[in-house]
Coordinates of C-alpha atoms in Angstrom, one line a residue:
M1 CA -2.4 -29.7 5.3
G2 CA -3.2 -28.0 2.0
L3 CA -1.7 -24.7 0.9
L4 CA -5.1 -22.9 1.2
Q5 CA -5.5 -24.3 4.8
R6 CA -2.0 -23.1 5.8
Y7 CA -2.9 -19.7 4.3
R8 CA -6.1 -19.5 6.4
Q9 CA -4.1 -20.2 9.6
T10 CA -1.7 -17.3 9.1
P11 CA -2.3 -14.1 11.1
P12 CA -4.9 -11.9 9.5
S13 CA -3.0 -8.7 10.2
I14 CA -0.2 -7.4 8.1
F15 CA 1.7 -7.3 11.3
G16 CA 1.6 -11.1 11.4
R17 CA 4.7 -13.2 11.0
Q18 CA 4.2 -14.6 7.5
R19 CA 3.4 -13.3 4.0
H20 CA 0.1 -14.9 3.0
D21 CA -0.7 -13.9 -0.6
L22 CA -1.2 -17.2 -2.5
V23 CA -0.8 -15.6 -5.9
L24 CA 2.4 -13.7 -4.9
G25 CA 3.8 -16.9 -3.4
A26 CA 3.2 -18.8 -6.6
V27 CA 4.5 -16.0 -8.8
D28 CA 7.6 -15.8 -6.6
A29 CA 8.3 -19.5 -6.9
S30 CA 7.9 -19.4 -10.7
I31 CA 10.2 -16.3 -11.0
T32 CA 12.8 -18.0 -8.9
A33 CA 12.8 -21.1 -11.1
L34 CA 13.0 -19.1 -14.3
W35 CA 15.7 -16.9 -12.9
T36 CA 17.9 -19.9 -12.1
L37 CA 17.4 -21.4 -15.6
S38 CA 18.2 -18.2 -17.4
G39 CA 21.6 -17.5 -15.7
A40 CA 23.5 -18.0 -18.9
L41 CA 21.3 -15.6 -20.8
R42 CA 21.6 -13.0 -18.0
R43 CA 25.4 -13.2 -18.2
M44 CA 25.2 -12.2 -21.9
K45 CA 23.4 -8.9 -21.0
P46 CA 24.4 -6.0 -18.9
P47 CA 22.6 -5.9 -15.5
P48 CA 20.0 -3.3 -15.0
E49 CA 21.0 -0.1 -13.3
P50 CA 20.4 -0.6 -9.6
N51 CA 18.4 1.9 -7.6
R52 CA 18.7 4.7 -10.2
T53 CA 17.4 7.9 -8.8
I54 CA 14.9 9.5 -11.1
E55 CA 14.2 13.2 -10.8
L56 CA 10.6 14.1 -11.5
T57 CA 9.2 17.6 -12.1
V58 CA 5.6 18.6 -11.2
V59 CA 4.1 19.5 -14.5
D60 CA 0.4 19.9 -13.5
R61 CA -2.0 19.9 -10.6
E62 CA -5.7 19.6 -10.2
V63 CA -8.2 19.4 -7.3
V64 CA -10.1 16.1 -8.0
A65 CA -12.5 16.1 -5.0
H66 CA -14.9 19.0 -4.9
D67 CA -14.3 19.5 -1.1
Q68 CA -10.7 20.2 -2.1
D69 CA -9.2 17.6 0.2
V70 CA -7.7 15.6 -2.7
V71 CA -5.2 17.0 -5.2
A72 CA -3.9 15.1 -8.3
V73 CA -0.3 15.8 -9.3
W74 CA 1.3 14.9 -12.7
L75 CA 5.0 14.2 -12.7
A76 CA 7.4 14.0 -15.7
A77 CA 11.0 13.1 -15.9
A78 CA 13.2 16.2 -15.3
D79 CA 15.6 15.1 -18.1
G80 CA 12.7 14.4 -20.6
R81 CA 13.4 10.7 -20.8
P82 CA 10.6 8.1 -21.0
L83 CA 9.5 7.0 -17.5
P84 CA 9.6 3.3 -16.4
R85 CA 6.5 1.3 -17.2
W86 CA 4.2 0.1 -14.4
H87 CA 1.2 -2.1 -13.8
P88 CA -2.1 -1.5 -12.0
G89 CA -1.6 -1.5 -8.2
A90 CA 1.9 0.1 -8.3
H91 CA 3.1 3.0 -6.3
L92 CA 6.0 5.5 -6.1
D93 CA 8.3 6.1 -3.2
I94 CA 8.6 9.8 -3.5
G95 CA 11.3 11.9 -1.9
L96 CA 9.8 15.3 -1.2
P97 CA 11.8 18.5 -1.0
S98 CA 11.6 18.5 2.8
G99 CA 13.4 15.1 2.9
R100 CA 10.3 13.2 3.8
L101 CA 9.8 9.9 1.9
R102 CA 6.2 9.0 1.2
Q103 CA 4.4 6.3 -0.9
Y104 CA 1.7 7.3 -3.3
S105 CA -0.3 5.0 -5.6
L106 CA -0.1 5.5 -9.4
C107 CA -3.5 6.3 -10.7
G108 CA -3.0 7.3 -14.3
D109 CA -2.5 5.3 -17.5
P110 CA 0.1 2.5 -17.2
A111 CA 0.9 2.9 -20.9
D112 CA 1.8 6.6 -20.5
T113 CA 5.6 6.8 -20.3
A114 CA 5.6 10.6 -20.4
R115 CA 3.8 11.4 -17.1
Y116 CA 2.9 9.7 -13.8
R117 CA -0.2 10.7 -11.9
I118 CA -0.7 10.5 -8.2
A119 CA -3.4 11.8 -5.9
V120 CA -3.0 12.9 -2.3
R121 CA -5.6 13.5 0.4
R122 CA -4.9 16.3 2.9
I123 CA -4.4 14.7 6.3
V124 CA -3.8 17.4 9.0
D125 CA -2.2 15.0 11.6
G126 CA -0.6 12.7 9.1
G127 CA 3.1 13.6 9.6
G128 CA 3.3 16.5 7.1
G129 CA 3.7 14.6 3.8
S130 CA 0.2 15.4 2.5
I131 CA 0.3 19.0 3.7
E132 CA 3.6 19.4 1.8
V133 CA 2.1 18.0 -1.4
H134 CA -1.0 20.3 -1.0
D135 CA 0.7 23.5 0.0
A136 CA 4.4 23.4 -1.0
L137 CA 4.6 21.4 -4.2
P138 CA 3.7 23.8 -7.1
V139 CA 4.3 23.2 -10.8
G140 CA 8.0 23.2 -11.4
T141 CA 9.0 21.6 -8.1
T142 CA 11.4 18.6 -8.3
V143 CA 11.0 15.4 -6.4
T144 CA 12.8 12.1 -6.6
T145 CA 12.0 8.4 -6.9
H146 CA 13.6 5.0 -7.7
G147 CA 10.7 4.1 -10.0
P148 CA 7.4 2.2 -9.6
R149 CA 7.0 -0.7 -7.1
N150 CA 4.0 -3.0 -6.8
A151 CA 2.9 -4.5 -3.5
F152 CA -0.8 -4.7 -4.7
P153 CA -0.6 -6.4 -8.1
L154 CA -3.7 -7.2 -10.1
T155 CA -4.2 -10.8 -11.1
V156 CA -6.8 -11.1 -13.9
P157 CA -9.2 -14.1 -14.4
G158 CA -8.0 -16.1 -17.4
Y159 CA -4.6 -14.3 -17.3
G160 CA -2.9 -16.0 -14.4
S161 CA -5.7 -16.2 -11.9
P162 CA -8.0 -19.3 -11.5
T163 CA -10.9 -17.1 -10.3
R164 CA -13.8 -16.1 -12.6
R165 CA -14.7 -12.6 -11.6
L166 CA -13.4 -9.5 -9.9
R167 CA -15.1 -7.4 -7.2
F168 CA -13.5 -4.0 -6.5
I169 CA -14.2 -2.1 -3.3
A170 CA -12.9 1.4 -2.8
G171 CA -13.4 3.9 0.0
G172 CA -12.5 7.5 -0.6
I173 CA -8.8 8.0 -1.5
G174 CA -8.6 4.2 -1.8
I175 CA -9.8 4.6 -5.4
T176 CA -6.2 5.5 -6.4
P177 CA -4.7 2.0 -6.8
I178 CA -8.1 0.6 -7.9
L179 CA -8.7 3.1 -10.8
P180 CA -6.1 1.6 -13.2
M181 CA -7.4 -1.9 -12.4
L182 CA -10.9 -0.9 -13.6
A183 CA -9.5 0.2 -17.0
C184 CA -7.4 -3.0 -17.3
A185 CA -10.4 -5.3 -16.4
Q186 CA -12.6 -3.4 -18.8
R187 CA -10.0 -3.6 -21.6
L188 CA -9.5 -7.4 -21.1
G189 CA -13.3 -8.1 -21.1
V190 CA -13.4 -9.9 -17.7
D191 CA -16.4 -10.0 -15.5
W192 CA -16.1 -7.3 -12.8
S193 CA -18.1 -5.0 -10.6
M194 CA -17.3 -2.3 -8.1
I195 CA -18.7 -0.3 -5.2
Y196 CA -17.2 3.1 -4.4
T197 CA -18.0 4.7 -1.0
G198 CA -17.3 7.8 0.9
R199 CA -18.8 10.5 3.1
S200 CA -20.4 12.4 0.2
R201 CA -20.1 12.8 -3.5
D202 CA -18.0 15.9 -3.0
S203 CA -15.5 13.9 -1.0
L204 CA -14.9 11.3 -3.7
P205 CA -11.9 11.8 -6.0
F206 CA -12.1 11.0 -9.7
I207 CA -15.9 10.4 -9.5
D208 CA -16.3 11.4 -13.2
E209 CA -13.7 8.9 -14.3
V210 CA -15.3 6.2 -12.3
S211 CA -18.8 7.0 -13.5
R212 CA -17.9 6.4 -17.1
F213 CA -18.0 2.6 -16.4
G214 CA -21.8 2.9 -16.1
D215 CA -23.7 0.3 -14.1
R216 CA -20.7 -1.8 -13.4
V217 CA -20.0 0.7 -10.6
E218 CA -22.2 1.5 -7.6
I219 CA -21.4 4.8 -6.0
R220 CA -22.7 4.9 -2.5
T221 CA -22.3 7.8 0.0
D222 CA -22.8 7.8 3.8
D223 CA -24.8 11.0 3.8
V224 CA -27.5 9.4 1.6
S225 CA -27.4 5.7 2.4
G226 CA -25.6 5.4 5.7
V227 CA -22.3 3.5 6.3
P228 CA -22.4 0.3 4.3
S229 CA -22.1 -3.1 5.9
A230 CA -19.6 -5.7 4.7
V231 CA -22.4 -7.7 3.0
E232 CA -23.3 -4.5 1.0
L233 CA -19.7 -3.9 0.1
L234 CA -19.1 -7.4 -1.1
G235 CA -22.3 -7.7 -3.1
D236 CA -23.2 -11.2 -4.4
C237 CA -19.6 -12.4 -4.2
P238 CA -20.2 -15.9 -5.5
D239 CA -17.7 -18.7 -5.5
G240 CA -14.7 -17.9 -7.7
T241 CA -14.6 -14.2 -6.9
T242 CA -11.4 -12.2 -6.3
V243 CA -11.9 -9.1 -4.2
Y244 CA -9.7 -6.1 -4.4
A245 CA -10.3 -3.6 -1.5
C246 CA -8.6 -0.4 -0.5
G247 CA -9.9 2.1 2.0
P248 CA -10.1 3.0 5.7
A249 CA -9.1 0.3 8.3
P250 CA -12.7 -0.3 9.6
M251 CA -13.9 -1.1 6.1
L252 CA -11.1 -3.5 5.5
T253 CA -11.5 -5.2 8.9
A254 CA -15.2 -5.7 8.2
I255 CA -14.6 -7.2 4.8
R256 CA -12.0 -9.6 6.1
A257 CA -14.2 -10.7 8.9
A258 CA -17.1 -11.4 6.5
L259 CA -14.8 -13.6 4.3
V260 CA -13.6 -15.8 7.1
G261 CA -14.1 -19.4 6.0
R262 CA -14.7 -18.4 2.4
D263 CA -11.9 -20.5 0.8
D264 CA -13.5 -20.0 -2.6
V265 CA -12.9 -16.2 -2.5
E266 CA -9.5 -14.5 -2.8
L267 CA -9.0 -11.2 -0.9
H268 CA -6.4 -8.7 -1.8
F269 CA -6.3 -5.4 0.1
E270 CA -4.1 -2.4 0.6
R271 CA -4.0 0.1 3.5
F272 CA -3.0 3.7 3.5
A273 CA -2.5 3.8 7.3
A274 CA -1.0 1.5 9.9
P275 CA -3.1 -1.6 10.6
P276 CA -4.2 -2.3 14.1
V277 CA -1.8 -4.0 16.5
V278 CA -2.6 -7.7 17.1
D279 CA -1.7 -9.4 20.4
G280 CA 0.4 -6.5 21.6
K281 CA 1.8 -6.1 25.1
E282 CA 2.8 -2.9 26.8
F283 CA 6.5 -2.2 27.0
T284 CA 9.0 0.6 27.3
V285 CA 11.8 1.8 25.2
S286 CA 14.9 3.8 26.2
I287 CA 16.5 6.3 23.8
R288 CA 20.3 5.7 24.3
S289 CA 21.3 9.3 23.3
T290 CA 19.1 11.0 25.8
G291 CA 18.0 8.4 28.3
L292 CA 14.4 9.2 27.7
Q293 CA 11.9 6.4 28.6
V294 CA 8.8 6.0 26.4
L295 CA 5.9 3.8 27.3
V296 CA 4.4 1.9 24.3
G297 CA 0.8 0.9 24.8
A298 CA -0.5 -2.6 24.0
D299 CA -2.6 -1.3 21.2
E300 CA -0.2 1.2 19.6
T301 CA 2.9 0.9 17.5
L302 CA 6.4 1.8 18.7
L303 CA 6.5 4.5 16.0
T304 CA 3.3 6.0 17.3
A305 CA 4.6 6.1 20.8
L306 CA 7.9 7.8 19.8
R307 CA 6.0 10.4 17.8
R308 CA 3.8 11.1 20.7
A309 CA 6.9 11.7 22.8
D310 CA 8.4 14.0 20.2
V311 CA 11.2 11.6 19.4
A312 CA 12.4 12.2 15.9
A313 CA 12.4 9.0 13.8
P314 CA 12.1 8.6 10.0
Y315 CA 9.2 6.7 8.6
S316 CA 7.1 6.3 5.5
C317 CA 4.7 3.4 4.9
Q318 CA 4.0 2.6 8.6
Q319 CA 3.3 -1.0 7.5
G320 CA 6.7 -2.8 7.7
F321 CA 7.6 -3.0 4.0
C322 CA 9.5 0.1 2.9
G323 CA 12.4 0.1 5.4
T324 CA 12.5 3.8 6.0
C325 CA 12.2 3.4 9.8
R326 CA 15.1 1.0 10.2
T327 CA 16.5 1.5 13.7
R328 CA 19.4 -0.2 15.6
V329 CA 18.5 -1.9 18.8
V330 CA 21.2 -1.7 21.4
A331 CA 19.6 -4.0 24.0
G332 CA 16.5 -6.1 24.3
A333 CA 14.7 -8.9 22.3
V334 CA 12.7 -7.8 19.3
D335 CA 9.4 -9.4 18.1
H336 CA 9.9 -8.8 14.4
R337 CA 6.6 -8.3 12.6
D338 CA 7.8 -6.8 9.3
T339 CA 8.0 -8.4 5.9
L340 CA 11.3 -6.8 4.8
L341 CA 14.3 -7.5 7.0
T342 CA 16.5 -10.5 6.4
E343 CA 17.5 -12.8 9.2
P344 CA 21.1 -11.5 9.2
E345 CA 19.7 -7.9 9.5
R346 CA 17.6 -8.9 12.4
A347 CA 20.5 -10.8 14.1
A348 CA 22.6 -7.7 13.7
G349 CA 20.1 -5.7 15.8
T350 CA 18.0 -3.9 13.2
M351 CA 14.3 -3.5 13.6
L352 CA 11.4 -1.6 11.8
I353 CA 9.8 0.5 14.5
C354 CA 6.6 1.0 12.6
A355 CA 5.7 -2.7 12.8
S356 CA 7.9 -4.6 15.3
R357 CA 7.7 -4.7 19.1
S358 CA 9.5 -6.2 22.1
V359 CA 9.3 -9.8 23.1
D360 CA 6.9 -10.3 26.1
G361 CA 7.0 -6.7 27.2
Q362 CA 10.8 -6.5 27.6
Q363 CA 12.4 -3.1 27.5
L364 CA 14.3 -2.1 24.3
V365 CA 17.1 0.4 24.1
L366 CA 17.2 2.2 20.7
D367 CA 20.0 4.0 19.0
L368 CA 18.1 7.1 18.0

């Protein structure tokens, strides 16, 4: 069975059991080999400082969607030092003053080591992070980070990717990781196009920056043209196209369904919310400290059920890769659906409650 066939047989949801990004897999194998061969050189150099906490100060703010639901925030190092470099698709894990940890895509210039830019949409029922950024993060406020991370890297045709063209699809705030990719593709002279969608022009952040790319970009709004179909989002999408998509879950689901069987098209996507549960079964959890029993529906995550029951549990990405929601399981078998925990961590009774579930509807007892 070929690599591409095995890729197509992996679960389509991020809650599936395998990573299935071909490019990342190849890059990982290459890096592993180079890392092994360069051991002697590494011993000659001091190791990088691990998990250095960087204090960032808010130096500017601006509303970037005219309906005032999206605010851009510029951050500079509190000590004045240059900031770590990053590449298109990267994000920051930001520790807010309240203690919340949230992920925000970097949407500025990767070459700028003086300031980072993020943009945050106000979500009333989103757990408080966006509300804090909008209402309690004025200029002069300090936040923390460990530096940029990239779970959505851009692979450019002719620069490490076998494909010949790029198709970008952004829905609303999904423009944030895509925006630096546009500038990179334009600078490198590759063949690319984009569709940018949202409720109305007033709801679209950075619309002026996107418009500067001219007819390479189609701006389409629901109030004028209706909700776009997957065919309209993908455009021509000929063989050899790599698609980068970021936006609401229904949009991503439609795109993925439309590309089933298209082995000649690469799809990379990023969510800003938890993906739907696949093949879930109803189960219950018991909170050891209180004895509270919580029912988890077949189509909801354990984290969602705990929040609904007012059980305090830390979380951030809601997608099983950041590790904020690590929880100890006292009893019960876990169906691990994250992409982070190691086998020893799982064997020791750790689970990520944003992604993982119980095995066959068994009850879990959590140390919360």
